[in-house]
Coordinates of C-alpha atoms in Angstrom, one line a residue:
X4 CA 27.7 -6.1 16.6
X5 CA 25.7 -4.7 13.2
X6 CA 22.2 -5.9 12.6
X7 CA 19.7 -5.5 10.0
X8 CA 16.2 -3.4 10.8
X9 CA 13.3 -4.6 9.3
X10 CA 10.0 -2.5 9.2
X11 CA 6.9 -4.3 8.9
X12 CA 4.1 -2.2 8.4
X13 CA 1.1 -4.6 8.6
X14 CA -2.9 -4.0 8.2
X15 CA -3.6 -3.5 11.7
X16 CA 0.0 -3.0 13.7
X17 CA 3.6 -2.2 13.0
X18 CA 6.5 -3.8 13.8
X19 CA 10.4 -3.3 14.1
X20 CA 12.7 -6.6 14.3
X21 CA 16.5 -6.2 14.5
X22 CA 18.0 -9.5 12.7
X23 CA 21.4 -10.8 13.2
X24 CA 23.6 -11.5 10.3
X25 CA 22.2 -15.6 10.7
X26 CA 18.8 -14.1 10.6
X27 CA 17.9 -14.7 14.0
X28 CA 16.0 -11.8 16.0
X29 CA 17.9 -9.7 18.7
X30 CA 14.9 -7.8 19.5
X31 CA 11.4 -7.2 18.2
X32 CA 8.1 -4.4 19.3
X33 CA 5.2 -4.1 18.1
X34 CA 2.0 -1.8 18.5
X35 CA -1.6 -1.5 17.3
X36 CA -3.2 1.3 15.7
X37 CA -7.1 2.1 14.8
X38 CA -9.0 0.6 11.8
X39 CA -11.9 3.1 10.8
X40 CA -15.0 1.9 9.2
X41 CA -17.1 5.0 7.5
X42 CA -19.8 2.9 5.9
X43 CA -20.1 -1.1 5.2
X44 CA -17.5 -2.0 2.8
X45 CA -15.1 1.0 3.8
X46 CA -11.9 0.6 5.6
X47 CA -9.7 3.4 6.2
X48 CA -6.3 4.1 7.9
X49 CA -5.2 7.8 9.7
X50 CA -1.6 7.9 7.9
X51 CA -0.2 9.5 11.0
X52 CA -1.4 6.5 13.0
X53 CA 0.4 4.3 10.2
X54 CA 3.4 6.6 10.8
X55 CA 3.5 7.4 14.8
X56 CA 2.8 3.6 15.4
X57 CA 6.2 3.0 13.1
X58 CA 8.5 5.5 14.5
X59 CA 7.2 4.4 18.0
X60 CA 8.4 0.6 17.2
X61 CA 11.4 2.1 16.0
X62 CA 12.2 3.6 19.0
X63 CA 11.6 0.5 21.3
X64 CA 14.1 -1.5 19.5
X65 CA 17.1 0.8 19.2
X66 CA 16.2 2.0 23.0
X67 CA 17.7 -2.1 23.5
X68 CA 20.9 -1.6 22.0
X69 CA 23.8 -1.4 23.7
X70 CA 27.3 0.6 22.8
X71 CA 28.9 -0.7 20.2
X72 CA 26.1 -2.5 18.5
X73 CA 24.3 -0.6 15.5
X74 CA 21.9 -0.6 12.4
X75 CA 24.0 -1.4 8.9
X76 CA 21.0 -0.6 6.9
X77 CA 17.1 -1.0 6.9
X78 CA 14.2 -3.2 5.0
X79 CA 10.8 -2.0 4.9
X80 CA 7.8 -4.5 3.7
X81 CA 4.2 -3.2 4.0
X82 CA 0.6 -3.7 3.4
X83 CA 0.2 -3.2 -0.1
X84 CA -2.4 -2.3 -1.7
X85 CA -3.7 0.5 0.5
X86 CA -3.4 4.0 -1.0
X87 CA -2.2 7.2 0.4
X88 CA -2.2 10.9 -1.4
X89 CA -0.4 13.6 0.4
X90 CA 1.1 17.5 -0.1
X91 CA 4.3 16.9 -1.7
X92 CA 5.1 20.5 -0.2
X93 CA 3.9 20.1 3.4
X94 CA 3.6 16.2 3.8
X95 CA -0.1 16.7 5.1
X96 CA -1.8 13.5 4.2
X97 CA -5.5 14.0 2.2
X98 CA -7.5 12.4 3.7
X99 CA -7.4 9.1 5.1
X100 CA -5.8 5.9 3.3
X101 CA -7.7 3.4 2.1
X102 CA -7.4 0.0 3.3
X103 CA -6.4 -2.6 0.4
X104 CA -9.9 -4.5 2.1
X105 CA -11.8 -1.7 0.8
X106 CA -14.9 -2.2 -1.1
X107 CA -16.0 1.2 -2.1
X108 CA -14.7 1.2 -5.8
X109 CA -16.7 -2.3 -6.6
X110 CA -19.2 -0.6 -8.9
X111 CA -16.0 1.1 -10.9
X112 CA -15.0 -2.0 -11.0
X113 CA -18.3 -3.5 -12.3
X114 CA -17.9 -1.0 -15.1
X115 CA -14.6 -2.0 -16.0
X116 CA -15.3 -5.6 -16.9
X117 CA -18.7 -4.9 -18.7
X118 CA -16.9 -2.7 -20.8
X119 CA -14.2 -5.4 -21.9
X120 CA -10.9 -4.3 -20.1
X121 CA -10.7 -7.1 -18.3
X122 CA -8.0 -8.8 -21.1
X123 CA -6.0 -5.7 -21.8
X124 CA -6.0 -5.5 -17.4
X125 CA -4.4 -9.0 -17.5
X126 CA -2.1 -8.9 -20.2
X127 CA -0.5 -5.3 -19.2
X128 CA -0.8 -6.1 -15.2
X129 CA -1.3 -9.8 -14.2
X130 CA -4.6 -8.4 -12.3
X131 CA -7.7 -8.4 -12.3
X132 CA -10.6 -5.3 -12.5
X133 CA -11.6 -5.4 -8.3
X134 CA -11.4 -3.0 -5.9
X135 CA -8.7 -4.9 -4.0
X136 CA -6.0 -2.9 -5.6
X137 CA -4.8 0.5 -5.4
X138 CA -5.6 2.1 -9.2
X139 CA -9.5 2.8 -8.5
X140 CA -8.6 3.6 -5.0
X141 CA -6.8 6.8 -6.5
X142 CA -9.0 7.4 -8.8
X143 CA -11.6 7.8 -6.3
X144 CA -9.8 10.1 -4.3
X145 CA -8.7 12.3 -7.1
X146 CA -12.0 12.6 -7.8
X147 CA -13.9 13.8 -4.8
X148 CA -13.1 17.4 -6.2
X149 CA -12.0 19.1 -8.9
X150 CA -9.2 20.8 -6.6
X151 CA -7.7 17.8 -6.1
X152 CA -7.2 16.4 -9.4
X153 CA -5.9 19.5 -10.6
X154 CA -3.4 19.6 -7.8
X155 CA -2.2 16.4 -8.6
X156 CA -1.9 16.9 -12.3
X157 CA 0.3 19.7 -11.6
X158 CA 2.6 17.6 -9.3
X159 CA 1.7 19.0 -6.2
X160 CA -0.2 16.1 -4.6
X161 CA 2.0 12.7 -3.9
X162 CA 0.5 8.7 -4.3
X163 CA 2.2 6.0 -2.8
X164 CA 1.3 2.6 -1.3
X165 CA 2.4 2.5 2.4
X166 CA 6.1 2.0 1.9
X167 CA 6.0 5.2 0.0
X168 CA 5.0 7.0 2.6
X169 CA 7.2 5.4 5.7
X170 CA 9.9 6.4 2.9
X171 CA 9.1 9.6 2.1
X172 CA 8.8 10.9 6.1
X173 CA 11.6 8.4 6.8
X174 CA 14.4 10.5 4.5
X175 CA 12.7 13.6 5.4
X176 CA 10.6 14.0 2.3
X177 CA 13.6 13.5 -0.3
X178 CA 12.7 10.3 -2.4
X179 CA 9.0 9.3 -3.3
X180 CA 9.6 5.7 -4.3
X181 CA 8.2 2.2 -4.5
X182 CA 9.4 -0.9 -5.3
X183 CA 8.6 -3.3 -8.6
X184 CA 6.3 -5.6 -6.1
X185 CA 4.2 -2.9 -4.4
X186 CA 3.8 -1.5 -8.1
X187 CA 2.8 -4.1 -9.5
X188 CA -0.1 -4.7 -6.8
X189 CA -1.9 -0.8 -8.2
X190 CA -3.3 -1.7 -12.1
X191 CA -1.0 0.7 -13.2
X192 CA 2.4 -1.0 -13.8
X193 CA 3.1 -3.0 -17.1
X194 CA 4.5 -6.5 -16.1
X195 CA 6.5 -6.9 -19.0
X196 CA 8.8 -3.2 -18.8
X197 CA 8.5 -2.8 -15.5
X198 CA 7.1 0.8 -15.8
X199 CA 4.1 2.5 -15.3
X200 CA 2.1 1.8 -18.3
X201 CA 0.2 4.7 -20.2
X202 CA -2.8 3.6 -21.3
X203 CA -3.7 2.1 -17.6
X204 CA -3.1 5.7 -16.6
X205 CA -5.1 7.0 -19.3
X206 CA -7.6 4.5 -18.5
X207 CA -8.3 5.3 -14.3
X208 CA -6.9 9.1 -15.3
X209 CA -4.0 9.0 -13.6
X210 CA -2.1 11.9 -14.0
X211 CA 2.3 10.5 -14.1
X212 CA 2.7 13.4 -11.7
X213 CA 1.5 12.6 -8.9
X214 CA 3.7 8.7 -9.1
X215 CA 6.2 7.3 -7.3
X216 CA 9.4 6.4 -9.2
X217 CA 10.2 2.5 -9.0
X218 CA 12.9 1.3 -7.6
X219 CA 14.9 -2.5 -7.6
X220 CA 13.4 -4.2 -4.4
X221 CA 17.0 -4.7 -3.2
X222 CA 19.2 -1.5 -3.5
X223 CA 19.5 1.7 -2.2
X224 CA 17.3 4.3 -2.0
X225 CA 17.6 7.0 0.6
X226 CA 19.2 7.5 4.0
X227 CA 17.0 7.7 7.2
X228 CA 16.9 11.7 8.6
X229 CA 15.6 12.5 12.2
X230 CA 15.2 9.4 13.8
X231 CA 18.7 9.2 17.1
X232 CA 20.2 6.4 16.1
X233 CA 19.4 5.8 12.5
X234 CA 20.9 8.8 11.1
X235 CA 22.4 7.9 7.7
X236 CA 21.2 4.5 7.5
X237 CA 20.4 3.2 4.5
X238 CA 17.2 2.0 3.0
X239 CA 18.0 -0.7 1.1
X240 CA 14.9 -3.3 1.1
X241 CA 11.7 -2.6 0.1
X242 CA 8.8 -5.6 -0.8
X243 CA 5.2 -5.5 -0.5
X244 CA 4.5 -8.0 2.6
X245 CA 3.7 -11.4 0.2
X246 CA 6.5 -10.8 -1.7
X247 CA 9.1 -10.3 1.5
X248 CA 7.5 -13.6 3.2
X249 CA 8.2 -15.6 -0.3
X250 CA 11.7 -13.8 0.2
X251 CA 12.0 -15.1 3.7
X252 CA 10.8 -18.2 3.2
X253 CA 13.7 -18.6 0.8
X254 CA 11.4 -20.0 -1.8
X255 CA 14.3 -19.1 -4.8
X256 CA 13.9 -21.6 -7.0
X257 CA 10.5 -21.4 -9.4
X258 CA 7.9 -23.9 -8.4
X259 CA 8.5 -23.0 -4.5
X260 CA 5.6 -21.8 -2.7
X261 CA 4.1 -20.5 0.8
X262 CA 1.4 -19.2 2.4
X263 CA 1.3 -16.3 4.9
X264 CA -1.6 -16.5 7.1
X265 CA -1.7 -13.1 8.4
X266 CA -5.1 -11.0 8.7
X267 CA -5.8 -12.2 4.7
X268 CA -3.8 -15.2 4.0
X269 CA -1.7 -15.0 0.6
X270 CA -0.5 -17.8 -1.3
X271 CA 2.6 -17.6 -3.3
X272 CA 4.4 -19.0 -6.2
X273 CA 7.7 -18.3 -7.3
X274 CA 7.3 -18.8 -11.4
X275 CA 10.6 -17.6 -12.4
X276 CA 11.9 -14.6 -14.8
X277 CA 9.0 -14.9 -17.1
X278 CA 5.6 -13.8 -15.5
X279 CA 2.7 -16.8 -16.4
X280 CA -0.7 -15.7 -17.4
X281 CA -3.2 -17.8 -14.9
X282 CA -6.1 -20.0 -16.6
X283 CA -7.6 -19.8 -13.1
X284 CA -8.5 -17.0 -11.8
X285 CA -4.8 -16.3 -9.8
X286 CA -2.9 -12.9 -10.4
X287 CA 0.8 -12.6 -11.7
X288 CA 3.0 -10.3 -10.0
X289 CA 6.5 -9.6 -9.7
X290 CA 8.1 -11.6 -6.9
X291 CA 11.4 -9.3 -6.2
X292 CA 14.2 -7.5 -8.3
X293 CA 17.4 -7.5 -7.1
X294 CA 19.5 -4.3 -7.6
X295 CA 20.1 -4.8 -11.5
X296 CA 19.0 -8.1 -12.1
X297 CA 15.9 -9.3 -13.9
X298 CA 12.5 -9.2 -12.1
X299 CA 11.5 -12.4 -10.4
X300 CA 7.7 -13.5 -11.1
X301 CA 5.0 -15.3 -9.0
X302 CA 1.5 -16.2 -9.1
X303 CA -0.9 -15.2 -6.3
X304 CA -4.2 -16.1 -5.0
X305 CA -5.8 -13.8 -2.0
X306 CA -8.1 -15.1 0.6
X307 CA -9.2 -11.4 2.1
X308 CA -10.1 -12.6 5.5
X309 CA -7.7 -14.9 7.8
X310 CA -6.4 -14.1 10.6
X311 CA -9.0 -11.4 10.5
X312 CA -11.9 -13.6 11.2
X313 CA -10.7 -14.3 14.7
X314 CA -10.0 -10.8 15.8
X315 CA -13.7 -10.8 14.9
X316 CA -14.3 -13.5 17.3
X317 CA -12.8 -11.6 20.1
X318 CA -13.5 -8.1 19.1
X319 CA -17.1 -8.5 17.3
X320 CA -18.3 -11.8 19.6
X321 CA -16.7 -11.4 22.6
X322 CA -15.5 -15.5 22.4
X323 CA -12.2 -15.2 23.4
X324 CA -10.1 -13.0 25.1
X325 CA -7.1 -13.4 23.1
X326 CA -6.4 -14.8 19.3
X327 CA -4.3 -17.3 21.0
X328 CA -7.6 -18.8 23.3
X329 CA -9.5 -19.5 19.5
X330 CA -7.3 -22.3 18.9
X331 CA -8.2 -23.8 22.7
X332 CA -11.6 -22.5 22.6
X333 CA -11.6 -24.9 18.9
X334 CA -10.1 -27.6 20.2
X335 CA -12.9 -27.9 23.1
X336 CA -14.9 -29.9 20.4
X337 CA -14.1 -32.9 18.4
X338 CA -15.1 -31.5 15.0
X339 CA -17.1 -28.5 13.5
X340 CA -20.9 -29.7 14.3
X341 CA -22.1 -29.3 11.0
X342 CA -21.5 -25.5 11.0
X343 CA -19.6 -23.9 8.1
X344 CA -18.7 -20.3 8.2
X345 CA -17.5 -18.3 5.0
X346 CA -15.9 -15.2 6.3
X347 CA -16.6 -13.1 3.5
X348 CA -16.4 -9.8 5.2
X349 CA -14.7 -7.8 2.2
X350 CA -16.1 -10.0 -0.4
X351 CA -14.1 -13.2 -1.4
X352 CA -10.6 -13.1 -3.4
X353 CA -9.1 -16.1 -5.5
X354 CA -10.3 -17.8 -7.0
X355 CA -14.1 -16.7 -7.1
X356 CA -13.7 -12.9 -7.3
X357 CA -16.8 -11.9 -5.8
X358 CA -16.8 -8.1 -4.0
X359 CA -20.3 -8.8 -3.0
X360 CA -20.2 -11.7 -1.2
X361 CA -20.8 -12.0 2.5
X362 CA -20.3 -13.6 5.6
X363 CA -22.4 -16.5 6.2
X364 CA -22.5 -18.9 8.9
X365 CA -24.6 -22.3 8.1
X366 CA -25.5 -25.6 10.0
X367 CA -26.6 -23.8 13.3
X368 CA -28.7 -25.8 15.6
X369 CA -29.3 -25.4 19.6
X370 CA -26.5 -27.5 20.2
X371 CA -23.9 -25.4 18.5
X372 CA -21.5 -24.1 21.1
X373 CA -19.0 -21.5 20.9
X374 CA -16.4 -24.1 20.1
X375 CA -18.3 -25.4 16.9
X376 CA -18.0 -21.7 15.6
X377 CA -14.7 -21.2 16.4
X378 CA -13.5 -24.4 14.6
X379 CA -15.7 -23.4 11.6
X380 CA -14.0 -20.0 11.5
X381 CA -10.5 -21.7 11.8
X382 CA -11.9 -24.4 9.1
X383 CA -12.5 -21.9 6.6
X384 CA -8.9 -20.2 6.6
X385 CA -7.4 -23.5 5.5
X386 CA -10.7 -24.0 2.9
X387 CA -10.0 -21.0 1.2
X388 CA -6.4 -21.7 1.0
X389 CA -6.9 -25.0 -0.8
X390 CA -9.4 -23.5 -3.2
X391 CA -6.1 -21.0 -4.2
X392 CA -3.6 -23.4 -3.7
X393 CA -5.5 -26.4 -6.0
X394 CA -6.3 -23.1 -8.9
X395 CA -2.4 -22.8 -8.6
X396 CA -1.6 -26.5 -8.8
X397 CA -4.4 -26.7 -12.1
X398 CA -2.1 -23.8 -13.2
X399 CA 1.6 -25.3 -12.8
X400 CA 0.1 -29.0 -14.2
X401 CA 1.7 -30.5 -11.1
X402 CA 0.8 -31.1 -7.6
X403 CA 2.6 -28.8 -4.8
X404 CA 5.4 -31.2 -2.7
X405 CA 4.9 -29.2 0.0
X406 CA 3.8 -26.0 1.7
X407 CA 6.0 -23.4 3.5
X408 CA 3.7 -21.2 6.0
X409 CA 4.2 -18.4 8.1
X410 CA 2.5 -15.5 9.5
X411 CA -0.1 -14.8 13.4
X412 CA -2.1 -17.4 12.5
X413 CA 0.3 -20.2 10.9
X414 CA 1.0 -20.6 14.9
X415 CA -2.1 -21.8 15.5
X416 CA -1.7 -26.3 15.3
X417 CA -5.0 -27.2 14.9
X418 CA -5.2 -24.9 11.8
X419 CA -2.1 -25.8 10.6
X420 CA -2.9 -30.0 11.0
X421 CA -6.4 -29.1 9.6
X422 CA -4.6 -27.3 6.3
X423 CA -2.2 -30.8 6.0
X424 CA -5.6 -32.8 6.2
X425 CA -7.5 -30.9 3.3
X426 CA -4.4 -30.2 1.3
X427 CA -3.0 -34.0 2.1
X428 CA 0.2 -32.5 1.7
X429 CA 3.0 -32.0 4.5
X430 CA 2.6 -28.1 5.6
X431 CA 6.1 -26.9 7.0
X432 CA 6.4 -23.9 9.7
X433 CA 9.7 -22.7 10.7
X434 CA 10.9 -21.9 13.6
X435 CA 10.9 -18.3 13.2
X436 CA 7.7 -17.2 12.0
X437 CA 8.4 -13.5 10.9
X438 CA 9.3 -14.2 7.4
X439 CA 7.8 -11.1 6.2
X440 CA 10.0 -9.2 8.5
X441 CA 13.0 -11.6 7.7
X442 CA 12.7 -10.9 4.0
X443 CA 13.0 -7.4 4.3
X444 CA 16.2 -7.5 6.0
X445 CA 17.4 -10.0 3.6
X446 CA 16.6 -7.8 0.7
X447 CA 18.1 -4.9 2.5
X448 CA 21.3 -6.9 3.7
X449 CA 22.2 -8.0 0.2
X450 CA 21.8 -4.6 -1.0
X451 CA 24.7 -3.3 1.1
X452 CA 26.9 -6.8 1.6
X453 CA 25.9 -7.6 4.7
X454 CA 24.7 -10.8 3.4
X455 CA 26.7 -12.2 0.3
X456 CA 24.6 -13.8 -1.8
X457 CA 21.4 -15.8 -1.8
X458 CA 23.4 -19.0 -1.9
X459 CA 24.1 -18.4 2.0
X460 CA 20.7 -17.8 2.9
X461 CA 19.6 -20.9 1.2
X462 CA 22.2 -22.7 3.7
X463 CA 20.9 -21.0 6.7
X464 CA 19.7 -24.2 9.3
X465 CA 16.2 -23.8 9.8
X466 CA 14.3 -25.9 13.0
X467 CA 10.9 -26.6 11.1
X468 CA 8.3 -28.4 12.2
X469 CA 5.9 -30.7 9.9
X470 CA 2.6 -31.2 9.9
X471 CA 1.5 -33.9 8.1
X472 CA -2.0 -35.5 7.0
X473 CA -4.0 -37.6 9.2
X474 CA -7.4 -37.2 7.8
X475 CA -8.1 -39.5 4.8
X476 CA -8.9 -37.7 1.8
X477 CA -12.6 -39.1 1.4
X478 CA -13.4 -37.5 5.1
X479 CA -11.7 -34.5 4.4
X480 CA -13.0 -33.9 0.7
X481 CA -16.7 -34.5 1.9
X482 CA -16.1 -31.2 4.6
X483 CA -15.0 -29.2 1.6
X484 CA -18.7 -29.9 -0.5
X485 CA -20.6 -29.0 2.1
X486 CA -18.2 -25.7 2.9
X487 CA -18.7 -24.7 -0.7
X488 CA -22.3 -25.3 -0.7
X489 CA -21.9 -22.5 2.2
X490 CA -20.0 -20.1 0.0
X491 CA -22.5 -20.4 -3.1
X492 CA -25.0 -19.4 -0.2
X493 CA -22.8 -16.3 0.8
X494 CA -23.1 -15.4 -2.7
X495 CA -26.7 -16.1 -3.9
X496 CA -27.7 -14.0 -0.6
X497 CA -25.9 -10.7 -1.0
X498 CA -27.4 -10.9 -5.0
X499 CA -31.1 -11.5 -3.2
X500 CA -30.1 -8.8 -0.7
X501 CA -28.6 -6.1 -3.3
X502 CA -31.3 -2.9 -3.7

């Protein structure tokens, strides 16, 4: 028996899923690593801790098969945005990386858009000037010291988002590559070639040395060195995370959409092989690129904090023990109390684009319980969906049928019945959650004709359950007014606050 590895390097733990040909899972590990914080705002990875936690994954899974069954080939999707410089010669990472929910480049940033580069950022990328992406990010670390920039001018210093690096210790330091997805999540790829575009370089001074050639996100790239059991196996998938869900979710056809609600939740839109300029404050990115193919486009809208915001009830509280006890712990109330919560712990993404909000929690009295805080928390991951997913729908001039979901969180069924309420649209969850994982292997599958063609995948059954709207629209439209009286509060108070 062959199967397909997928690698999913996520924000705060990496996984390893082997796939069957029908894309169900014959065995799956997972493991947390650290999250540093330096200073408010920072967020920083140890890229040995990104790698160690991989390998270790790796390890657990292929330790389950049995003779006779193998890996045909390998997918890796990854958290994008976060950016990594290391010794091309050595491999020693500098420094640590930087989280894509990193805040420290906001005043570049600032600069950016006073000085009119917003348009030009648009047109060439389908971003938008915040420190969410990786181009300021590696300007900042070239320029903590003159050594450094010169070392990287001269080609002896290597960039890469996170499936760079996996690749690059992966084949044993031969290929230093990235995808047309991951690249097109930095501020330094045009849209329209796909290629890295000069005058965004010259813009953030990014020396082309130190870049990462970009690859097809279904093809080829390398063979895996030093790992028992992997040895010669290709790497044939590579997606930034969004993308590989979209992927998974088999959203082919433009006008399909889903939303991942992993530790940010990330709504998707496939918009076909021309990307769209948004009206509405949603980014264009490339959605895939299959081996020779033209590039597939999406729009995107990013909600920072999801899933996130109920680690922090269990890490930063102490409310629950588990993620899983927020949706009980939720459910131990019949409705939010009046409190409204706006998790803006890294600022707040699409639509509103504000790095300097911050988290607010409104409505308290002596009767809110535990439970009333929890349900707010869970509240506002489906609020700031709908705020992205209504920007998209003012975008496409057509209301969304439905919405695919997947991700942690999309397990949750008071979320995911809350989400159908506000959205009054049906929300659909598959069976098999891991879509991000599943995508990857897809991409990687195809690649090496594993999998024949998309047309098959489309068939694949699917057991999916449906969520749909019970709340009227009045009750549930009166909840979002007073939620985003909360977020202009979030926002007014870090301006008041700001030195």
């Amino acid at each position: 028996m062959r199967y397909l590895l997928a690698l999913d390097q996520g924000t705060t733990s990496s996984r390893a899923i082997l796939f069957r040909r029908d894309g169900s899972v014959r065995a799956v590990a997972r493991q947390e690593y650290p999250q540093i914080y330096p200073q408010p705002g920072w967020v920083e990875h140890r890229p040995d801790d990104i790698l160690h936690s991989q390998r270790q994954v790796i390890d657990t899974v292929l330790a389950e098969l049995s003779a006779g069954e193998s890996v045909v080939a390998v997918g890796i999707t990854n958290q994008r945005e976060t950016t990594l410089l290391w010794d091309r010669q050595t491999g020693a990472p500098i420094g640590n990386a930087i989280v894509w929910q990193d805040r420290r480049t906001a005043d570049r940033c600032d600069r950016l858009a006073r000085d009119g580069y917003g348009p030009l950022i648009a047109e060439r990328t389908g971003l938008v000037p915040d420190p969410y992406f990786s181009g300021t990010k590696l300007e900042w670390l070239l320029d903590r010291d003159a050594e450094t920039r010169s070392r990287a001018e001269n080609g002896d210093l290597a960039f890469g988002t996170v499936d760079s690096w996996l690749i690059w210790n992966l084949t044993g330091g031969e290929r230093q590559v990235t995808d047309v997805t991951n690249a097109s999540r930095t501020l330094l790829m045009n849209l329209h070639t796909p290629d890295w575009d000069e005058e965004m370089l010259a813009l953030l001074r990014i020396p082309r040395a130190v870049l990462p050639e970009i690859v097809a996100s279904s093809g080829i790239v390398g063979e895996i060195r030093g790992i028992p059991g992997l040895a010669g196996v290709p790497i044939a998938g590579i997606a930034g995370d969004q993308q590989a869900a979209l992927f998974g979710q088999r959203c082919f056809e433009p006008g399909m959409a889903k939303n991942t609600y992993g530790t940010g939740c990330f709504l998707l839109m496939n918009t076909g092989e021309t990307p769209r300029r948004s009206e509405n404050g949603l980014l264009t990115t490339v959605a895939w690129r299959l081996g020779e193919e033209k590039a597939i486009y999406a729009q995107e809208g990013s909600v920072f904090i999801a899933g996130a915001v109920v680690q922090w009830l269990r890490d930063g509280l102490g409310l629950i023990s588990t993620s899983a006890d927020s949706e009980t712990l939720a459910a131990s109330v019949p409705d939010n109390g009046g409190v409204y919560f706006v998790p803006a712990f890294s600022g707040l993404g699409a639509p509103t684009w504000d790095p300097y909000a911050r988290g607010t929690i409104v409505g308290l009295t002596r009767g809110t319980t535990a439970g009333h805080i929890a349900r707010a928390a869970l509240e506002a991951i489906a609020f700031q969906s709908y705020d992205v997913l209504k920007a998209m729908e003012r975008d496409a001039g057509t209301p969304l049928r439905e919405l695919r979901v997947d991700g942690g969180a999309s397990r949750n069924d008071l979320l995911m019945q809350f989400q159908a309420d506000l959205l009054q649209t049906p929300v659909v969850r598959p069976a098999m959650i891991e879509t991000t994982a599943l995508g990857a292997a897809y991409l990687a599958g195809l690649a090496v004709g594993f999998l024949p063609d998309r047309a098959e995948l489309a068939e694949q059954p699917g057991n999916e359950q449906r969520f749909l709207p019970r709340r009227t629209a009045g009750e549930t439209e009166r909840m979002y007014a007073a939620w985003r009286e909360a977020v202009d509060r979030s926002r007014d108070w870090a301006r008041q606050a700001a030195p």
